[in-house]
Amino acid sequence: MKAVIEKLDHLGNGICYVNDKICFVPKCIPGDEVDIKIIKKNKNYAHAKLVKLINPAKNHVLPFCPYFYDCGGCQIQNLSYEKSLEYKEKRVNEILQREVSLPPIEVIANKNPKNYRNKIELKVENGEIGFYENQSHKMIPITSCPITKEAINRFIKELKLMNITNGSVTIRCNYNDELLINIISSDELKLNEENYPALKVVGIILNDKTIYGENHFIDIINNYYFDISYDAFFQVNSYINNKLFALVEENVTGDVVLDLYSGVGTLSIIASKTSQKVYSIECVPNAVLNAIKNAKINNCQNIQFMLGNVEDKIKYINEHIDTVIVDPPRKGLDDMTIQKILELKPHKIIYISCDTDSLANNLKKLKKDYNLEKLYILDMFSYSYHVECFCVLTLNNN
């Protein structure tokens, strides 16, 4: 059935209308004339898949990834990079303005929107290595990923030699193209250790047990050194991470800082350079061990690290806090944590979010006491609909 795509939704899907019913079609952009097949119907809307691109829109570009139309990873490679940033700015504006008044939005572009990812998570099924198809669990075998660093792509070929039949593989890469491999599988692996020095493999971890080398490595961002365990959170885009750190350094004020969901201590360390004391809360044990080591490496002696869930440990913070930094998981802040922040009444909240919907929900609950003063969009996840938002909220005087 033929249709014309009219706009994009907030997940990067094309929107058209079939029999006056809204229809979502992935991998299309506004202006595309397409042949589609309905795959799921609901009372008020339908989902379809692209069968054929009959007549592309004027600004339609050829995706640079051969797996784009099947893989569920990227959604908007058929937009130019500049147009993808315009889409993201519009998306963030539409979602957030429903809940709060917005300041001017500043967009920080990715210097290298290809081969930028320093981490990739692969599936292995029946010996095939790849990603899941869009909106399914069908395996799409790949040999490389063009948004991922070349050092990681070189190791994808090596995976074939390890005799993994089923499981998952996470590959991380640092500033020096060194690799840390985390494998979850019940298979008996074949190690080809003679190949690993040339590929700069620092360590291989199988089911949380180190079977080759180390279970951590060092990365460098903005002249800070960070020890990172295989299971600790670290941003996937080193260039944008550099910009993020600079924004934190620029906006942290006051003597006492509280850093929630602090990971390996990156933002706590940055905040400690201009403050007297930093409280740092993180629930992943290895990440906290990394953070303690990272504080020593970077000569920071004014950080108090706390291991545990934020909603549990924040209850013990009773000191006056000048700045709160939050970088929560996609679900955002829970109500108890928001309430505690409101009770602490910090002068400033720096909110870093990878999910605009949960951010909007949290800002709605904070807006009674806080004004959204600054808003940045950092293109952490180029060619996907995902964005990283950096918000600075200040306590109002009402």
Tab-separated table of C-alpha atoms in Angstrom:
chain	number	residue	atom	x	y	z
A	1	MET	CA	0.000	0.000	0.000
A	2	LYS	CA	1.275	3.462	-0.944
A	3	ALA	CA	1.633	6.378	1.475
A	4	VAL	CA	3.527	9.624	1.978
A	5	ILE	CA	5.433	10.211	5.214
A	6	GLU	CA	4.337	13.493	6.812
A	7	LYS	CA	6.567	13.824	9.874
A	8	LEU	CA	8.725	11.980	12.398
A	9	ASP	CA	7.593	10.881	15.836
A	10	HIS	CA	9.760	11.105	18.964
A	11	LEU	CA	11.235	7.634	18.344
A	12	GLY	CA	12.448	8.479	14.848
A	13	ASN	CA	9.591	6.659	13.091
A	14	GLY	CA	7.893	8.121	10.044
A	15	ILE	CA	4.213	9.022	10.423
A	16	CYS	CA	1.643	8.651	7.664
A	17	TYR	CA	-2.128	8.102	7.573
A	18	VAL	CA	-3.914	5.012	6.279
A	19	ASN	CA	-7.730	5.188	6.120
A	20	ASP	CA	-7.568	8.256	8.377
A	21	LYS	CA	-5.661	6.269	10.999
A	22	ILE	CA	-2.154	7.245	12.103
A	23	CYS	CA	0.510	4.755	11.013
A	24	PHE	CA	4.102	4.494	12.242
A	25	VAL	CA	6.752	3.420	9.712
A	26	PRO	CA	10.428	3.071	10.770
A	27	LYS	CA	13.333	4.123	8.532
A	28	CYS	CA	11.437	6.856	6.659
A	29	ILE	CA	11.617	10.650	6.690
A	30	PRO	CA	9.041	13.368	5.899
A	31	GLY	CA	8.367	13.614	2.184
A	32	ASP	CA	9.223	9.980	1.384
A	33	GLU	CA	6.689	8.296	-0.896
A	34	VAL	CA	6.670	4.667	0.226
A	35	ASP	CA	5.134	1.261	-0.229
A	36	ILE	CA	4.341	-0.154	3.213
A	37	LYS	CA	2.886	-3.270	4.790
A	38	ILE	CA	0.749	-3.097	7.942
A	39	ILE	CA	2.171	-5.478	10.551
A	40	LYS	CA	0.140	-4.509	13.627
A	41	LYS	CA	-3.206	-2.810	14.101
A	42	ASN	CA	-4.639	-1.075	17.153
A	43	LYS	CA	-7.890	0.758	17.621
A	44	ASN	CA	-6.442	4.209	16.952
A	45	TYR	CA	-3.170	3.536	15.146
A	46	ALA	CA	-1.142	0.972	13.215
A	47	HIS	CA	2.461	-0.093	12.760
A	48	ALA	CA	3.879	-0.837	9.320
A	49	LYS	CA	7.185	-1.777	7.764
A	50	LEU	CA	8.808	-0.254	4.721
A	51	VAL	CA	8.511	-2.493	1.679
A	52	LYS	CA	9.910	-0.082	-0.908
A	53	LEU	CA	11.013	3.525	-1.126
A	54	ILE	CA	9.121	4.660	-4.213
A	55	ASN	CA	10.190	8.288	-4.348
A	56	PRO	CA	12.585	9.635	-1.692
A	57	ALA	CA	12.115	13.050	-0.129
A	58	LYS	CA	14.230	15.919	-1.431
A	59	ASN	CA	16.487	15.840	1.634
A	60	HIS	CA	16.625	12.017	1.875
A	61	VAL	CA	20.232	10.808	2.045
A	62	LEU	CA	21.627	7.352	1.396
A	63	PRO	CA	22.380	5.595	4.717
A	64	PHE	CA	26.085	4.831	5.094
A	65	CYS	CA	25.419	1.584	6.991
A	66	PRO	CA	24.510	-1.495	4.903
A	67	TYR	CA	22.406	-2.828	7.790
A	68	PHE	CA	20.407	0.354	8.388
A	69	TYR	CA	17.026	-0.804	7.079
A	70	ASP	CA	17.125	-4.011	9.143
A	71	CYS	CA	19.117	-3.169	12.276
A	72	GLY	CA	17.310	-1.668	15.252
A	73	GLY	CA	20.260	0.478	16.336
A	74	CYS	CA	20.115	3.694	14.292
A	75	GLN	CA	16.846	5.326	13.245
A	76	ILE	CA	17.752	8.455	11.246
A	77	GLN	CA	20.755	7.735	9.024
A	78	ASN	CA	18.571	8.733	6.055
A	79	LEU	CA	18.740	12.340	7.315
A	80	SER	CA	21.836	14.467	6.826
A	81	TYR	CA	23.747	15.006	10.053
A	82	GLU	CA	22.649	18.647	10.190
A	83	LYS	CA	18.986	17.667	9.710
A	84	SER	CA	19.318	14.999	12.404
A	85	LEU	CA	20.368	17.693	14.877
A	86	GLU	CA	17.395	19.845	13.869
A	87	TYR	CA	15.111	16.865	14.488
A	88	LYS	CA	16.617	16.292	17.933
A	89	GLU	CA	16.264	19.923	18.953
A	90	LYS	CA	12.622	19.952	17.853
A	91	ARG	CA	11.996	16.644	19.645
A	92	VAL	CA	13.448	17.859	22.952
A	93	ASN	CA	11.572	21.149	22.664
A	94	GLU	CA	8.230	19.426	22.041
A	95	ILE	CA	8.621	16.995	24.945
A	96	LEU	CA	9.928	19.416	27.572
A	97	GLN	CA	7.820	22.477	26.810
A	98	ARG	CA	4.713	20.537	27.852
A	99	GLU	CA	5.970	20.630	31.432
A	100	VAL	CA	8.310	23.614	31.911
A	101	SER	CA	9.297	26.944	30.429
A	102	LEU	CA	12.423	26.500	28.325
A	103	PRO	CA	15.473	28.717	27.956
A	104	PRO	CA	17.177	28.919	24.540
A	105	ILE	CA	18.521	25.475	23.617
A	106	GLU	CA	22.194	25.114	22.682
A	107	VAL	CA	23.050	22.082	20.538
A	108	ILE	CA	26.536	20.581	20.836
A	109	ALA	CA	27.326	18.535	17.738
A	110	ASN	CA	29.452	15.406	17.539
A	111	LYS	CA	32.773	16.195	15.855
A	112	ASN	CA	32.920	12.720	14.320
A	113	PRO	CA	29.404	11.266	13.946
A	114	LYS	CA	30.843	8.073	12.406
A	115	ASN	CA	33.120	5.608	14.236
A	116	TYR	CA	32.515	7.400	17.526
A	117	ARG	CA	31.095	4.721	19.846
A	118	ASN	CA	33.592	3.352	22.350
A	119	LYS	CA	31.248	0.564	23.445
A	120	ILE	CA	29.149	-1.968	21.541
A	121	GLU	CA	26.809	-4.717	22.745
A	122	LEU	CA	26.471	-7.667	20.376
A	123	LYS	CA	24.196	-10.687	20.366
A	124	VAL	CA	25.388	-14.159	19.391
A	125	GLU	CA	22.843	-16.715	18.190
A	126	ASN	CA	23.736	-20.027	16.538
A	127	GLY	CA	27.216	-18.703	15.889
A	128	GLU	CA	25.990	-15.536	14.164
A	129	ILE	CA	27.134	-12.201	15.593
A	130	GLY	CA	25.083	-9.040	15.278
A	131	PHE	CA	22.127	-6.944	16.414
A	132	TYR	CA	18.405	-7.498	16.587
A	133	GLU	CA	16.187	-6.398	13.737
A	134	ASN	CA	14.050	-3.325	14.279
A	135	GLN	CA	11.038	-4.131	16.519
A	136	SER	CA	11.893	-7.840	16.789
A	137	HIS	CA	14.341	-10.367	18.174
A	138	LYS	CA	15.405	-11.552	14.742
A	139	MET	CA	19.190	-11.635	14.443
A	140	ILE	CA	20.861	-9.371	11.868
A	141	PRO	CA	24.427	-10.684	11.373
A	142	ILE	CA	27.065	-7.970	10.922
A	143	THR	CA	30.778	-7.806	10.177
A	144	SER	CA	31.241	-4.221	11.393
A	145	CYS	CA	29.309	-1.218	12.709
A	146	PRO	CA	30.133	2.130	11.039
A	147	ILE	CA	29.239	4.241	14.084
A	148	THR	CA	31.613	2.205	16.276
A	149	LYS	CA	35.346	2.750	16.690
A	150	GLU	CA	37.493	0.858	14.200
A	151	ALA	CA	39.440	-0.924	16.939
A	152	ILE	CA	36.170	-2.553	18.066
A	153	ASN	CA	35.238	-3.456	14.492
A	154	ARG	CA	38.565	-5.225	14.031
A	155	PHE	CA	37.810	-7.423	17.028
A	156	ILE	CA	34.351	-8.412	15.719
A	157	LYS	CA	36.151	-10.565	13.140
A	158	GLU	CA	38.170	-12.156	15.946
A	159	LEU	CA	34.981	-13.178	17.768
A	160	LYS	CA	34.266	-15.747	15.066
A	161	LEU	CA	37.399	-17.625	16.148
A	162	MET	CA	36.281	-17.879	19.770
A	163	ASN	CA	33.599	-20.515	19.128
A	164	ILE	CA	30.757	-18.665	20.839
A	165	THR	CA	27.478	-20.270	19.801
A	166	ASN	CA	25.012	-18.287	21.909
A	167	GLY	CA	25.325	-15.376	24.297
A	168	SER	CA	26.175	-11.683	24.339
A	169	VAL	CA	29.426	-9.752	23.945
A	170	THR	CA	30.178	-6.211	25.110
A	171	ILE	CA	33.333	-4.616	23.735
A	172	ARG	CA	34.738	-1.397	25.216
A	173	CYS	CA	37.514	0.758	23.780
A	174	ASN	CA	39.594	3.497	25.422
A	175	TYR	CA	41.621	6.508	24.234
A	176	ASN	CA	44.492	4.236	23.150
A	177	ASP	CA	42.271	1.781	21.216
A	178	GLU	CA	42.754	-0.827	23.933
A	179	LEU	CA	39.862	-3.277	24.298
A	180	LEU	CA	37.987	-4.811	27.214
A	181	ILE	CA	35.733	-7.752	26.291
A	182	ASN	CA	32.820	-8.908	28.467
A	183	ILE	CA	31.159	-12.174	27.395
A	184	ILE	CA	28.029	-13.802	28.769
A	185	SER	CA	27.744	-17.385	27.489
A	186	SER	CA	27.568	-20.992	28.624
A	187	ASP	CA	29.823	-22.072	25.745
A	188	GLU	CA	33.392	-23.234	26.192
A	189	LEU	CA	35.459	-20.501	24.585
A	190	LYS	CA	38.553	-20.881	22.469
A	191	LEU	CA	41.122	-18.217	23.277
A	192	ASN	CA	43.515	-17.112	20.543
A	193	GLU	CA	45.923	-15.297	22.811
A	194	GLU	CA	48.586	-14.899	20.143
A	195	ASN	CA	46.262	-12.484	18.312
A	196	TYR	CA	45.358	-10.290	21.281
A	197	PRO	CA	48.479	-8.093	21.675
A	198	ALA	CA	48.160	-6.815	18.092
A	199	LEU	CA	44.464	-6.078	18.707
A	200	LYS	CA	45.316	-4.357	22.015
A	201	VAL	CA	43.076	-6.634	24.063
A	202	VAL	CA	43.548	-5.672	27.721
A	203	GLY	CA	41.193	-8.271	29.148
A	204	ILE	CA	38.448	-10.817	28.493
A	205	ILE	CA	35.787	-11.527	31.095
A	206	LEU	CA	33.499	-14.550	30.837
A	207	ASN	CA	30.434	-14.644	33.103
A	208	ASP	CA	32.072	-12.172	35.542
A	209	LYS	CA	35.330	-14.156	35.680
A	210	THR	CA	38.519	-12.802	34.120
A	211	ILE	CA	39.926	-15.398	31.705
A	212	TYR	CA	42.536	-13.234	29.987
A	213	GLY	CA	44.417	-10.149	31.156
A	214	GLU	CA	42.614	-7.630	33.373
A	215	ASN	CA	38.974	-6.763	34.077
A	216	HIS	CA	39.526	-3.007	33.803
A	217	PHE	CA	41.437	-0.393	31.835
A	218	ILE	CA	42.361	3.305	31.910
A	219	ASP	CA	40.683	6.009	29.846
A	220	ILE	CA	41.612	9.691	29.608
A	221	ILE	CA	39.113	12.550	29.218
A	222	ASN	CA	40.086	16.247	29.537
A	223	ASN	CA	43.424	15.284	31.125
A	224	TYR	CA	41.624	13.284	33.829
A	225	TYR	CA	42.536	9.601	34.237
A	226	PHE	CA	39.792	7.058	34.881
A	227	ASP	CA	40.068	3.391	35.799
A	228	ILE	CA	36.989	1.643	34.360
A	229	SER	CA	35.796	-1.885	35.202
A	230	TYR	CA	34.102	-4.056	32.614
A	231	ASP	CA	30.698	-3.625	34.307
A	232	ALA	CA	30.923	0.069	35.258
A	233	PHE	CA	29.021	2.820	33.454
A	234	PHE	CA	30.992	5.172	31.219
A	235	GLN	CA	29.713	7.381	28.408
A	236	VAL	CA	29.912	5.843	24.912
A	237	ASN	CA	31.118	8.980	23.116
A	238	SER	CA	34.519	10.288	24.220
A	239	TYR	CA	34.329	13.592	22.299
A	240	ILE	CA	30.902	14.505	23.692
A	241	ASN	CA	31.999	13.260	27.105
A	242	ASN	CA	34.772	15.838	26.874
A	243	LYS	CA	32.150	18.557	26.273
A	244	LEU	CA	29.977	17.218	29.091
A	245	PHE	CA	32.847	17.406	31.574
A	246	ALA	CA	33.538	21.004	30.534
A	247	LEU	CA	29.884	21.933	31.173
A	248	VAL	CA	29.986	20.355	34.638
A	249	GLU	CA	33.197	22.217	35.455
A	250	GLU	CA	31.632	25.481	34.259
A	251	ASN	CA	28.368	25.121	36.188
A	252	VAL	CA	29.280	23.570	39.560
A	253	THR	CA	29.195	26.219	42.293
A	254	GLY	CA	29.467	26.274	46.074
A	255	ASP	CA	31.427	24.455	48.752
A	256	VAL	CA	29.475	21.190	49.051
A	257	VAL	CA	28.360	19.036	46.109
A	258	LEU	CA	26.213	15.900	46.028
A	259	ASP	CA	26.759	13.608	43.014
A	260	LEU	CA	24.046	10.966	42.516
A	261	TYR	CA	24.487	7.890	40.271
A	262	SER	CA	28.167	8.764	40.222
A	263	GLY	CA	29.551	5.739	38.351
A	264	VAL	CA	33.354	5.608	38.330
A	265	GLY	CA	33.489	9.070	39.917
A	266	THR	CA	34.019	11.191	36.802
A	267	LEU	CA	31.736	14.103	37.691
A	268	SER	CA	32.587	13.919	41.398
A	269	ILE	CA	36.254	14.351	40.518
A	270	ILE	CA	35.533	17.341	38.287
A	271	ALA	CA	33.320	18.920	40.978
A	272	SER	CA	35.970	18.346	43.656
A	273	LYS	CA	38.379	20.719	41.932
A	274	THR	CA	36.263	23.780	42.732
A	275	SER	CA	34.414	22.682	45.893
A	276	GLN	CA	35.395	21.845	49.463
A	277	LYS	CA	33.539	18.531	49.749
A	278	VAL	CA	31.754	16.092	47.420
A	279	TYR	CA	29.390	13.294	48.416
A	280	SER	CA	29.315	10.582	45.730
A	281	ILE	CA	26.645	7.840	45.662
A	282	GLU	CA	26.757	4.779	43.364
A	283	CYS	CA	25.234	1.278	43.585
A	284	VAL	CA	27.702	-0.782	41.470
A	285	PRO	CA	30.516	-2.100	43.716
A	286	ASN	CA	33.171	-2.228	40.987
A	287	ALA	CA	32.299	1.316	39.925
A	288	VAL	CA	32.822	2.578	43.489
A	289	LEU	CA	36.164	0.769	43.684
A	290	ASN	CA	37.087	2.439	40.384
A	291	ALA	CA	35.961	5.798	41.763
A	292	ILE	CA	38.109	5.498	44.893
A	293	LYS	CA	41.131	4.657	42.736
A	294	ASN	CA	40.303	7.440	40.274
A	295	ALA	CA	40.200	9.998	43.072
A	296	LYS	CA	43.722	8.970	44.076
A	297	ILE	CA	44.962	9.003	40.475
A	298	ASN	CA	43.614	12.519	39.985
A	299	ASN	CA	44.791	13.743	43.402
A	300	CYS	CA	41.315	14.371	44.832
A	301	GLN	CA	41.096	14.063	48.611
A	302	ASN	CA	37.757	15.746	49.320
A	303	ILE	CA	35.300	13.136	48.014
A	304	GLN	CA	33.289	10.829	50.281
A	305	PHE	CA	32.171	7.750	48.338
A	306	MET	CA	29.016	5.888	49.357
A	307	LEU	CA	28.073	2.447	48.018
A	308	GLY	CA	24.348	1.782	47.718
A	309	ASN	CA	21.134	2.765	45.991
A	310	VAL	CA	20.619	6.506	45.740
A	311	GLU	CA	17.142	6.360	47.283
A	312	ASP	CA	18.620	4.622	50.355
A	313	LYS	CA	21.849	6.562	50.860
A	314	ILE	CA	20.532	10.051	50.141
A	315	LYS	CA	18.529	9.833	53.368
A	316	TYR	CA	21.785	10.161	55.298
A	317	ILE	CA	22.753	13.464	53.677
A	318	ASN	CA	21.755	16.206	56.124
A	319	GLU	CA	24.437	18.791	55.418
A	320	HIS	CA	23.722	21.946	53.414
A	321	ILE	CA	24.283	21.161	49.740
A	322	ASP	CA	25.157	23.875	47.215
A	323	THR	CA	24.991	21.846	43.983
A	324	VAL	CA	23.386	18.487	43.261
A	325	ILE	CA	24.534	16.573	40.163
A	326	VAL	CA	22.230	13.821	38.891
A	327	ASP	CA	22.869	11.493	35.955
A	328	PRO	CA	20.199	8.821	36.532
A	329	PRO	CA	19.318	5.742	34.460
A	330	ARG	CA	16.661	6.081	31.754
A	331	LYS	CA	13.774	5.830	34.214
A	332	GLY	CA	14.905	9.073	35.849
A	333	LEU	CA	14.652	10.029	39.522
A	334	ASP	CA	12.197	8.270	41.817
A	335	ASP	CA	9.768	10.369	43.873
A	336	MET	CA	11.610	9.808	47.158
A	337	THR	CA	14.882	11.086	45.717
A	338	ILE	CA	13.142	14.138	44.257
A	339	GLN	CA	11.533	14.848	47.616
A	340	LYS	CA	14.885	14.617	49.404
A	341	ILE	CA	16.475	16.982	46.885
A	342	LEU	CA	13.640	19.456	47.463
A	343	GLU	CA	14.222	19.180	51.217
A	344	LEU	CA	17.966	19.782	50.809
A	345	LYS	CA	17.207	22.906	48.730
A	346	PRO	CA	20.528	23.114	46.878
A	347	HIS	CA	21.082	26.421	45.093
A	348	LYS	CA	21.697	24.534	41.849
A	349	ILE	CA	20.786	21.197	40.260
A	350	ILE	CA	22.755	19.867	37.293
A	351	TYR	CA	20.535	17.249	35.656
A	352	ILE	CA	22.061	15.062	32.927
A	353	SER	CA	19.550	12.854	31.134
A	354	CYS	CA	19.588	10.265	28.361
A	355	ASP	CA	15.771	9.980	28.343
A	356	THR	CA	13.824	13.137	27.527
A	357	ASP	CA	10.453	11.750	28.657
A	358	SER	CA	11.621	10.873	32.171
A	359	LEU	CA	13.444	14.206	32.295
A	360	ALA	CA	10.200	16.029	31.484
A	361	ASN	CA	8.408	14.125	34.235
A	362	ASN	CA	11.095	14.995	36.788
A	363	LEU	CA	11.303	18.661	35.770
A	364	LYS	CA	7.538	18.934	36.269
A	365	LYS	CA	8.013	17.852	39.898
A	366	LEU	CA	10.941	20.201	40.458
A	367	LYS	CA	9.547	23.327	38.796
A	368	LYS	CA	7.701	24.606	41.865
A	369	ASP	CA	11.034	25.356	43.543
A	370	TYR	CA	13.439	25.461	40.588
A	371	ASN	CA	13.788	27.353	37.326
A	372	LEU	CA	15.323	25.722	34.257
A	373	GLU	CA	18.075	28.235	33.534
A	374	LYS	CA	20.186	26.455	30.886
A	375	LEU	CA	19.481	23.613	28.473
A	376	TYR	CA	22.002	21.889	26.228
A	377	ILE	CA	21.518	19.038	23.786
A	378	LEU	CA	24.671	16.949	23.434
A	379	ASP	CA	24.696	14.626	20.441
A	380	MET	CA	26.001	11.662	22.404
A	381	PHE	CA	24.187	9.115	20.186
A	382	SER	CA	24.543	10.326	16.595
A	383	TYR	CA	22.068	9.026	13.982
A	384	SER	CA	19.704	7.653	16.629
A	385	TYR	CA	16.718	9.478	18.139
A	386	HIS	CA	18.418	9.428	21.550
A	387	VAL	CA	19.923	12.595	22.988
A	388	GLU	CA	21.824	13.612	26.084
A	389	CYS	CA	20.324	16.661	27.778
A	390	PHE	CA	22.283	18.838	30.148
A	391	CYS	CA	20.094	21.011	32.361
A	392	VAL	CA	21.018	23.640	34.931
A	393	LEU	CA	18.241	24.438	37.433
A	394	THR	CA	18.466	27.208	40.009
A	395	LEU	CA	16.487	27.632	43.194
A	396	ASN	CA	13.846	30.313	42.808
A	397	ASN	CA	13.412	32.968	45.472
A	398	ASN	CA	9.609	32.868	45.746
